[in-house]
């Protein structure tokens, strides 16, 4: 089945130690998104790629970066994780087409723990 | 994006229909209504979406009022596995990809045995 895959499902890192989360998709969607979801809160968009075009949300900290080497893969890099960055990180994809509704499909998420 | 208002929590008996309301009084003409749900510790799952007409799929039905200022998601026969947080979201289809879903607080649906 076509899907959005996130690895790992759980990631533990140390305070200040760079960490990379990965997302891959077999849907061949042209848009990929990264959301942050803290405990008991709704998901919050960090940034998204429209094809190769990177779109950052205004309030996303500089500590968060992203890379999209090809259509299928997208990475979230946290350069210096702080305790406040502990959260679930969700990757989503959508196919932007004329007249389309941009329905997003989410991966299972990676839960990040910062020690 | 238009703002949505949902009750924070609801209960439903197993086997009964669950009706989840959503207000989106500032929705504009080209904005779709989406429903997603999130089961504990999983990614959000797409349920259904609509523009003006009522919609039905294998998971649920979506009833949109004629003025489009509110909608109701109906799970016809709720099961324990439907216990989740349900998000009602509106998102424009006119943009070329610079918008995404803006999640509100959602409704926590608890299906009771």
PDB file of C-alpha atoms in Angstrom:
ATOM      1  CA  UNK A   1       0.000   0.000   0.000  1.00  0.00           C
ATOM      2  CA  UNK A   2       1.125   3.531  -0.726  1.00  0.00           C
ATOM      3  CA  UNK A   3       2.047   5.254   2.466  1.00  0.00           C
ATOM      4  CA  UNK A   4       4.015   7.772   4.479  1.00  0.00           C
ATOM      5  CA  UNK A   5       6.797   6.231   6.520  1.00  0.00           C
ATOM      6  CA  UNK A   6       8.635   7.808   9.403  1.00  0.00           C
ATOM      7  CA  UNK A   7      11.785   6.491  11.003  1.00  0.00           C
ATOM      8  CA  UNK A   8      12.493   5.988  13.737  1.00  0.00           C
ATOM      9  CA  UNK A   9       9.213   5.861  15.644  1.00  0.00           C
ATOM     10  CA  UNK A  10      11.009   6.833  18.830  1.00  0.00           C
ATOM     11  CA  UNK A  11      14.180   8.879  19.062  1.00  0.00           C
ATOM     12  CA  UNK A  12      16.144   9.782  22.144  1.00  0.00           C
ATOM     13  CA  UNK A  13      18.771  12.490  21.967  1.00  0.00           C
ATOM     14  CA  UNK A  14      20.812  14.545  24.365  1.00  0.00           C
ATOM     15  CA  UNK A  15      20.390  18.208  25.051  1.00  0.00           C
ATOM     16  CA  UNK A  16      22.252  20.103  22.335  1.00  0.00           C
ATOM     17  CA  UNK A  17      23.089  17.041  20.224  1.00  0.00           C
ATOM     18  CA  UNK A  18      21.929  17.369  16.606  1.00  0.00           C
ATOM     19  CA  UNK A  19      19.276  14.922  15.532  1.00  0.00           C
ATOM     20  CA  UNK A  20      17.683  14.061  12.186  1.00  0.00           C
ATOM     21  CA  UNK A  21      14.244  12.603  11.659  1.00  0.00           C
ATOM     22  CA  UNK A  22      13.318  11.073   8.345  1.00  0.00           C
ATOM     23  CA  UNK A  23      10.195  10.716   6.277  1.00  0.00           C
ATOM     24  CA  UNK A  24       9.607   8.845   3.062  1.00  0.00           C
ATOM     25  CA  UNK A  25       6.547   8.422   0.906  1.00  0.00           C
ATOM     26  CA  UNK A  26       5.418   6.093  -1.825  1.00  0.00           C
ATOM     27  CA  UNK A  27       2.476   8.273  -2.839  1.00  0.00           C
ATOM     28  CA  UNK A  28       4.512  10.366  -5.297  1.00  0.00           C
ATOM     29  CA  UNK A  29       3.039  13.507  -3.772  1.00  0.00           C
ATOM     30  CA  UNK A  30       4.700  16.794  -4.598  1.00  0.00           C
ATOM     31  CA  UNK A  31       4.121  18.493  -1.237  1.00  0.00           C
ATOM     32  CA  UNK A  32       5.634  17.327   2.045  1.00  0.00           C
ATOM     33  CA  UNK A  33       5.013  18.857   5.462  1.00  0.00           C
ATOM     34  CA  UNK A  34       6.526  18.691   8.926  1.00  0.00           C
ATOM     35  CA  UNK A  35       4.380  19.284  12.003  1.00  0.00           C
ATOM     36  CA  UNK A  36       5.308  19.436  15.655  1.00  0.00           C
ATOM     37  CA  UNK A  37       2.845  18.140  18.216  1.00  0.00           C
ATOM     38  CA  UNK A  38       3.518  18.643  21.895  1.00  0.00           C
ATOM     39  CA  UNK A  39       1.715  16.705  24.556  1.00  0.00           C
ATOM     40  CA  UNK A  40      -2.056  17.331  24.645  1.00  0.00           C
ATOM     41  CA  UNK A  41      -1.791  19.949  21.887  1.00  0.00           C
ATOM     42  CA  UNK A  42      -2.850  20.021  18.263  1.00  0.00           C
ATOM     43  CA  UNK A  43      -0.246  19.566  15.509  1.00  0.00           C
ATOM     44  CA  UNK A  44       1.503  22.769  14.487  1.00  0.00           C
ATOM     45  CA  UNK A  45       3.032  23.266  11.055  1.00  0.00           C
ATOM     46  CA  UNK A  46       6.781  23.921  11.028  1.00  0.00           C
ATOM     47  CA  UNK A  47       7.423  24.094   7.269  1.00  0.00           C
ATOM     48  CA  UNK A  48       6.642  22.406   4.006  1.00  0.00           C
ATOM     49  CA  UNK A  49       8.159  21.683   0.621  1.00  0.00           C
ATOM     50  CA  UNK A  50       6.229  22.346  -2.545  1.00  0.00           C
ATOM     51  CA  UNK A  51       8.304  20.283  -4.935  1.00  0.00           C
ATOM     52  CA  UNK A  52      11.788  21.656  -4.190  1.00  0.00           C
ATOM     53  CA  UNK A  53      10.511  24.982  -2.935  1.00  0.00           C
ATOM     54  CA  UNK A  54      10.944  25.317   0.827  1.00  0.00           C
ATOM     55  CA  UNK A  55       8.298  27.255   2.772  1.00  0.00           C
ATOM     56  CA  UNK A  56       9.036  28.102   6.377  1.00  0.00           C
ATOM     57  CA  UNK A  57       6.364  29.159   8.855  1.00  0.00           C
ATOM     58  CA  UNK A  58       7.084  32.561  10.356  1.00  0.00           C
ATOM     59  CA  UNK A  59       7.283  31.300  13.929  1.00  0.00           C
ATOM     60  CA  UNK A  60       9.386  28.199  13.300  1.00  0.00           C
ATOM     61  CA  UNK A  61      12.652  28.514  15.262  1.00  0.00           C
ATOM     62  CA  UNK A  62      15.932  28.622  13.339  1.00  0.00           C
ATOM     63  CA  UNK A  63      16.958  25.526  15.248  1.00  0.00           C
ATOM     64  CA  UNK A  64      14.710  23.535  12.892  1.00  0.00           C
ATOM     65  CA  UNK A  65      15.848  22.870   9.340  1.00  0.00           C
ATOM     66  CA  UNK A  66      14.651  20.601   6.590  1.00  0.00           C
ATOM     67  CA  UNK A  67      16.004  18.903   3.502  1.00  0.00           C
ATOM     68  CA  UNK A  68      14.269  17.256   0.609  1.00  0.00           C
ATOM     69  CA  UNK A  69      16.805  15.490  -1.609  1.00  0.00           C
ATOM     70  CA  UNK A  70      14.160  13.984  -3.877  1.00  0.00           C
ATOM     71  CA  UNK A  71      10.403  13.552  -4.204  1.00  0.00           C
ATOM     72  CA  UNK A  72      10.246  10.588  -1.882  1.00  0.00           C
ATOM     73  CA  UNK A  73      12.306  11.731   1.075  1.00  0.00           C
ATOM     74  CA  UNK A  74      12.227  14.634   3.481  1.00  0.00           C
ATOM     75  CA  UNK A  75      14.341  15.184   6.600  1.00  0.00           C
ATOM     76  CA  UNK A  76      13.865  17.273   9.702  1.00  0.00           C
ATOM     77  CA  UNK A  77      17.091  18.437  11.328  1.00  0.00           C
ATOM     78  CA  UNK A  78      17.139  19.850  14.829  1.00  0.00           C
ATOM     79  CA  UNK A  79      20.519  21.494  15.231  1.00  0.00           C
ATOM     80  CA  UNK A  80      20.619  21.888  18.995  1.00  0.00           C
ATOM     81  CA  UNK A  81      17.656  20.216  20.657  1.00  0.00           C
ATOM     82  CA  UNK A  82      16.396  21.722  23.851  1.00  0.00           C
ATOM     83  CA  UNK A  83      14.129  20.174  26.432  1.00  0.00           C
ATOM     84  CA  UNK A  84      11.244  22.122  24.918  1.00  0.00           C
ATOM     85  CA  UNK A  85      11.683  20.348  21.600  1.00  0.00           C
ATOM     86  CA  UNK A  86      10.505  17.063  23.012  1.00  0.00           C
ATOM     87  CA  UNK A  87       7.402  16.293  20.996  1.00  0.00           C
ATOM     88  CA  UNK A  88       5.842  14.105  18.344  1.00  0.00           C
ATOM     89  CA  UNK A  89       7.024  15.104  14.877  1.00  0.00           C
ATOM     90  CA  UNK A  90       4.597  14.346  12.093  1.00  0.00           C
ATOM     91  CA  UNK A  91       5.312  14.181   8.395  1.00  0.00           C
ATOM     92  CA  UNK A  92       2.503  14.588   5.899  1.00  0.00           C
ATOM     93  CA  UNK A  93       2.179  14.648   2.130  1.00  0.00           C
ATOM     94  CA  UNK A  94      -0.320  15.945  -0.379  1.00  0.00           C
ATOM     95  CA  UNK A  95      -0.666  16.168  -4.115  1.00  0.00           C
ATOM     96  CA  UNK A  96      -1.203  19.680  -5.277  1.00  0.00           C
ATOM     97  CA  UNK A  97      -3.089  19.585  -8.564  1.00  0.00           C
ATOM     98  CA  UNK A  98      -5.375  22.004 -10.340  1.00  0.00           C
ATOM     99  CA  UNK A  99      -8.774  21.791  -8.711  1.00  0.00           C
ATOM    100  CA  UNK A 100      -7.440  19.401  -6.120  1.00  0.00           C
ATOM    101  CA  UNK A 101      -8.324  19.588  -2.472  1.00  0.00           C
ATOM    102  CA  UNK A 102      -4.846  19.048  -1.056  1.00  0.00           C
ATOM    103  CA  UNK A 103      -5.905  16.289   1.292  1.00  0.00           C
ATOM    104  CA  UNK A 104      -2.969  15.490   3.522  1.00  0.00           C
ATOM    105  CA  UNK A 105      -1.837  12.031   4.491  1.00  0.00           C
ATOM    106  CA  UNK A 106       0.149  11.643   7.662  1.00  0.00           C
ATOM    107  CA  UNK A 107       2.836   9.279   8.774  1.00  0.00           C
ATOM    108  CA  UNK A 108       2.761   7.609  12.188  1.00  0.00           C
ATOM    109  CA  UNK A 109       5.074  10.227  13.691  1.00  0.00           C
ATOM    110  CA  UNK A 110       8.404  10.151  15.487  1.00  0.00           C
ATOM    111  CA  UNK A 111       8.346  10.787  19.204  1.00  0.00           C
ATOM    112  CA  UNK A 112      11.453  12.713  20.242  1.00  0.00           C
ATOM    113  CA  UNK A 113      12.751  12.631  23.781  1.00  0.00           C
ATOM    114  CA  UNK A 114      15.487  15.057  24.824  1.00  0.00           C
ATOM    115  CA  UNK A 115      17.550  14.149  27.868  1.00  0.00           C
TER     116      UNK A 115
ATOM    117  CA  UNK B   1      -7.548  29.930   7.322  1.00  0.00           C
ATOM    118  CA  UNK B   2     -11.066  30.104   8.681  1.00  0.00           C
ATOM    119  CA  UNK B   3     -11.335  29.331  12.346  1.00  0.00           C
ATOM    120  CA  UNK B   4     -13.308  26.366  13.636  1.00  0.00           C
ATOM    121  CA  UNK B   5     -15.023  25.775  16.961  1.00  0.00           C
ATOM    122  CA  UNK B   6     -15.630  22.300  18.336  1.00  0.00           C
ATOM    123  CA  UNK B   7     -16.775  20.995  21.715  1.00  0.00           C
ATOM    124  CA  UNK B   8     -13.752  19.785  23.682  1.00  0.00           C
ATOM    125  CA  UNK B   9     -15.179  16.363  24.447  1.00  0.00           C
ATOM    126  CA  UNK B  10     -18.100  14.044  23.745  1.00  0.00           C
ATOM    127  CA  UNK B  11     -19.198  10.592  24.782  1.00  0.00           C
ATOM    128  CA  UNK B  12     -20.982   8.062  22.650  1.00  0.00           C
ATOM    129  CA  UNK B  13     -22.287   4.572  23.364  1.00  0.00           C
ATOM    130  CA  UNK B  14     -20.809   1.765  21.314  1.00  0.00           C
ATOM    131  CA  UNK B  15     -23.022   0.900  18.355  1.00  0.00           C
ATOM    132  CA  UNK B  16     -24.752   4.250  18.363  1.00  0.00           C
ATOM    133  CA  UNK B  17     -24.205   7.092  15.926  1.00  0.00           C
ATOM    134  CA  UNK B  18     -21.670   9.710  16.956  1.00  0.00           C
ATOM    135  CA  UNK B  19     -22.499  13.205  15.768  1.00  0.00           C
ATOM    136  CA  UNK B  20     -19.615  15.650  16.038  1.00  0.00           C
ATOM    137  CA  UNK B  21     -20.453  19.309  15.406  1.00  0.00           C
ATOM    138  CA  UNK B  22     -18.192  22.030  14.081  1.00  0.00           C
ATOM    139  CA  UNK B  23     -18.751  25.735  13.601  1.00  0.00           C
ATOM    140  CA  UNK B  24     -16.870  27.579  10.860  1.00  0.00           C
ATOM    141  CA  UNK B  25     -18.840  30.783  10.540  1.00  0.00           C
ATOM    142  CA  UNK B  26     -16.074  32.683   8.687  1.00  0.00           C
ATOM    143  CA  UNK B  27     -15.558  30.083   5.991  1.00  0.00           C
ATOM    144  CA  UNK B  28     -15.160  31.534   2.519  1.00  0.00           C
ATOM    145  CA  UNK B  29     -16.598  30.230  -0.719  1.00  0.00           C
ATOM    146  CA  UNK B  30     -13.577  28.279  -1.918  1.00  0.00           C
ATOM    147  CA  UNK B  31     -12.703  26.631   1.377  1.00  0.00           C
ATOM    148  CA  UNK B  32     -13.280  22.958   1.963  1.00  0.00           C
ATOM    149  CA  UNK B  33     -14.189  21.415   5.300  1.00  0.00           C
ATOM    150  CA  UNK B  34     -11.898  18.548   6.294  1.00  0.00           C
ATOM    151  CA  UNK B  35     -12.198  16.084   9.121  1.00  0.00           C
ATOM    152  CA  UNK B  36      -9.275  14.195  10.536  1.00  0.00           C
ATOM    153  CA  UNK B  37      -8.948  12.077  13.614  1.00  0.00           C
ATOM    154  CA  UNK B  38      -6.009  11.171  15.753  1.00  0.00           C
ATOM    155  CA  UNK B  39      -5.947   8.028  17.796  1.00  0.00           C
ATOM    156  CA  UNK B  40      -3.620   8.195  20.765  1.00  0.00           C
ATOM    157  CA  UNK B  41       0.077   8.250  19.777  1.00  0.00           C
ATOM    158  CA  UNK B  42      -0.657   7.900  16.063  1.00  0.00           C
ATOM    159  CA  UNK B  43      -0.560  10.328  13.159  1.00  0.00           C
ATOM    160  CA  UNK B  44      -3.774  12.097  12.130  1.00  0.00           C
ATOM    161  CA  UNK B  45      -5.960  10.069   9.814  1.00  0.00           C
ATOM    162  CA  UNK B  46      -7.974  11.633   7.021  1.00  0.00           C
ATOM    163  CA  UNK B  47     -11.706  10.898   7.308  1.00  0.00           C
ATOM    164  CA  UNK B  48     -13.671  12.967   4.835  1.00  0.00           C
ATOM    165  CA  UNK B  49     -13.963  16.385   3.264  1.00  0.00           C
ATOM    166  CA  UNK B  50     -16.615  18.467   1.513  1.00  0.00           C
ATOM    167  CA  UNK B  51     -17.324  21.839  -0.032  1.00  0.00           C
ATOM    168  CA  UNK B  52     -21.090  22.341  -0.210  1.00  0.00           C
ATOM    169  CA  UNK B  53     -22.801  19.019  -0.606  1.00  0.00           C
ATOM    170  CA  UNK B  54     -23.142  16.316   1.969  1.00  0.00           C
ATOM    171  CA  UNK B  55     -20.583  13.578   1.565  1.00  0.00           C
ATOM    172  CA  UNK B  56     -20.401   9.942   2.586  1.00  0.00           C
ATOM    173  CA  UNK B  57     -17.636   7.394   2.458  1.00  0.00           C
ATOM    174  CA  UNK B  58     -16.868   4.092   4.130  1.00  0.00           C
ATOM    175  CA  UNK B  59     -15.840   5.801   7.340  1.00  0.00           C
ATOM    176  CA  UNK B  60     -18.333   8.575   7.906  1.00  0.00           C
ATOM    177  CA  UNK B  61     -20.842  11.086   6.600  1.00  0.00           C
ATOM    178  CA  UNK B  62     -20.381  14.822   6.473  1.00  0.00           C
ATOM    179  CA  UNK B  63     -23.365  17.113   6.684  1.00  0.00           C
ATOM    180  CA  UNK B  64     -22.728  20.758   5.769  1.00  0.00           C
ATOM    181  CA  UNK B  65     -25.396  23.354   6.407  1.00  0.00           C
ATOM    182  CA  UNK B  66     -26.705  25.334   3.482  1.00  0.00           C
ATOM    183  CA  UNK B  67     -24.974  28.517   4.635  1.00  0.00           C
ATOM    184  CA  UNK B  68     -21.766  26.465   5.158  1.00  0.00           C
ATOM    185  CA  UNK B  69     -21.247  27.989   8.582  1.00  0.00           C
ATOM    186  CA  UNK B  70     -21.331  24.665  10.349  1.00  0.00           C
ATOM    187  CA  UNK B  71     -21.004  20.987   9.709  1.00  0.00           C
ATOM    188  CA  UNK B  72     -21.497  17.652  11.448  1.00  0.00           C
ATOM    189  CA  UNK B  73     -19.403  14.541  11.148  1.00  0.00           C
ATOM    190  CA  UNK B  74     -21.440  11.384  11.635  1.00  0.00           C
ATOM    191  CA  UNK B  75     -19.942   8.026  12.545  1.00  0.00           C
ATOM    192  CA  UNK B  76     -22.968   5.811  11.968  1.00  0.00           C
ATOM    193  CA  UNK B  77     -22.091   2.940  14.294  1.00  0.00           C
ATOM    194  CA  UNK B  78     -19.352   3.957  16.693  1.00  0.00           C
ATOM    195  CA  UNK B  79     -16.964   1.309  17.969  1.00  0.00           C
ATOM    196  CA  UNK B  80     -14.372   1.429  20.712  1.00  0.00           C
ATOM    197  CA  UNK B  81     -11.721   1.889  18.023  1.00  0.00           C
ATOM    198  CA  UNK B  82     -13.320   5.208  17.095  1.00  0.00           C
ATOM    199  CA  UNK B  83     -12.165   6.718  20.377  1.00  0.00           C
ATOM    200  CA  UNK B  84      -9.904   9.566  19.251  1.00  0.00           C
ATOM    201  CA  UNK B  85      -9.525  13.313  18.915  1.00  0.00           C
ATOM    202  CA  UNK B  86     -11.502  14.561  15.920  1.00  0.00           C
ATOM    203  CA  UNK B  87     -10.325  17.702  14.144  1.00  0.00           C
ATOM    204  CA  UNK B  88     -12.515  19.863  11.937  1.00  0.00           C
ATOM    205  CA  UNK B  89     -10.388  22.025   9.626  1.00  0.00           C
ATOM    206  CA  UNK B  90     -11.031  24.372   6.755  1.00  0.00           C
ATOM    207  CA  UNK B  91      -8.402  24.869   4.078  1.00  0.00           C
ATOM    208  CA  UNK B  92      -8.420  26.796   0.850  1.00  0.00           C
ATOM    209  CA  UNK B  93      -8.046  25.012  -2.470  1.00  0.00           C
ATOM    210  CA  UNK B  94      -6.999  28.134  -4.359  1.00  0.00           C
ATOM    211  CA  UNK B  95      -3.495  28.415  -3.048  1.00  0.00           C
ATOM    212  CA  UNK B  96      -0.620  26.808  -4.898  1.00  0.00           C
ATOM    213  CA  UNK B  97       0.630  24.930  -1.869  1.00  0.00           C
ATOM    214  CA  UNK B  98       1.612  27.668   0.510  1.00  0.00           C
ATOM    215  CA  UNK B  99      -1.168  26.801   2.932  1.00  0.00           C
ATOM    216  CA  UNK B 100      -1.580  23.768   5.044  1.00  0.00           C
ATOM    217  CA  UNK B 101      -4.015  22.482   7.581  1.00  0.00           C
ATOM    218  CA  UNK B 102      -4.363  24.585  10.714  1.00  0.00           C
ATOM    219  CA  UNK B 103      -5.468  22.291  13.479  1.00  0.00           C
ATOM    220  CA  UNK B 104      -7.739  23.574  16.209  1.00  0.00           C
ATOM    221  CA  UNK B 105      -8.260  21.945  19.562  1.00  0.00           C
ATOM    222  CA  UNK B 106     -10.513  19.186  18.266  1.00  0.00           C
ATOM    223  CA  UNK B 107     -13.137  17.082  20.019  1.00  0.00           C
ATOM    224  CA  UNK B 108     -12.075  14.175  22.142  1.00  0.00           C
ATOM    225  CA  UNK B 109     -14.619  11.430  21.433  1.00  0.00           C
ATOM    226  CA  UNK B 110     -14.860   8.673  23.992  1.00  0.00           C
ATOM    227  CA  UNK B 111     -16.850   5.653  22.874  1.00  0.00           C
ATOM    228  CA  UNK B 112     -18.241   3.818  25.869  1.00  0.00           C
ATOM    229  CA  UNK B 113     -18.848   0.056  25.900  1.00  0.00           C
TER     230      UNK B 113
END
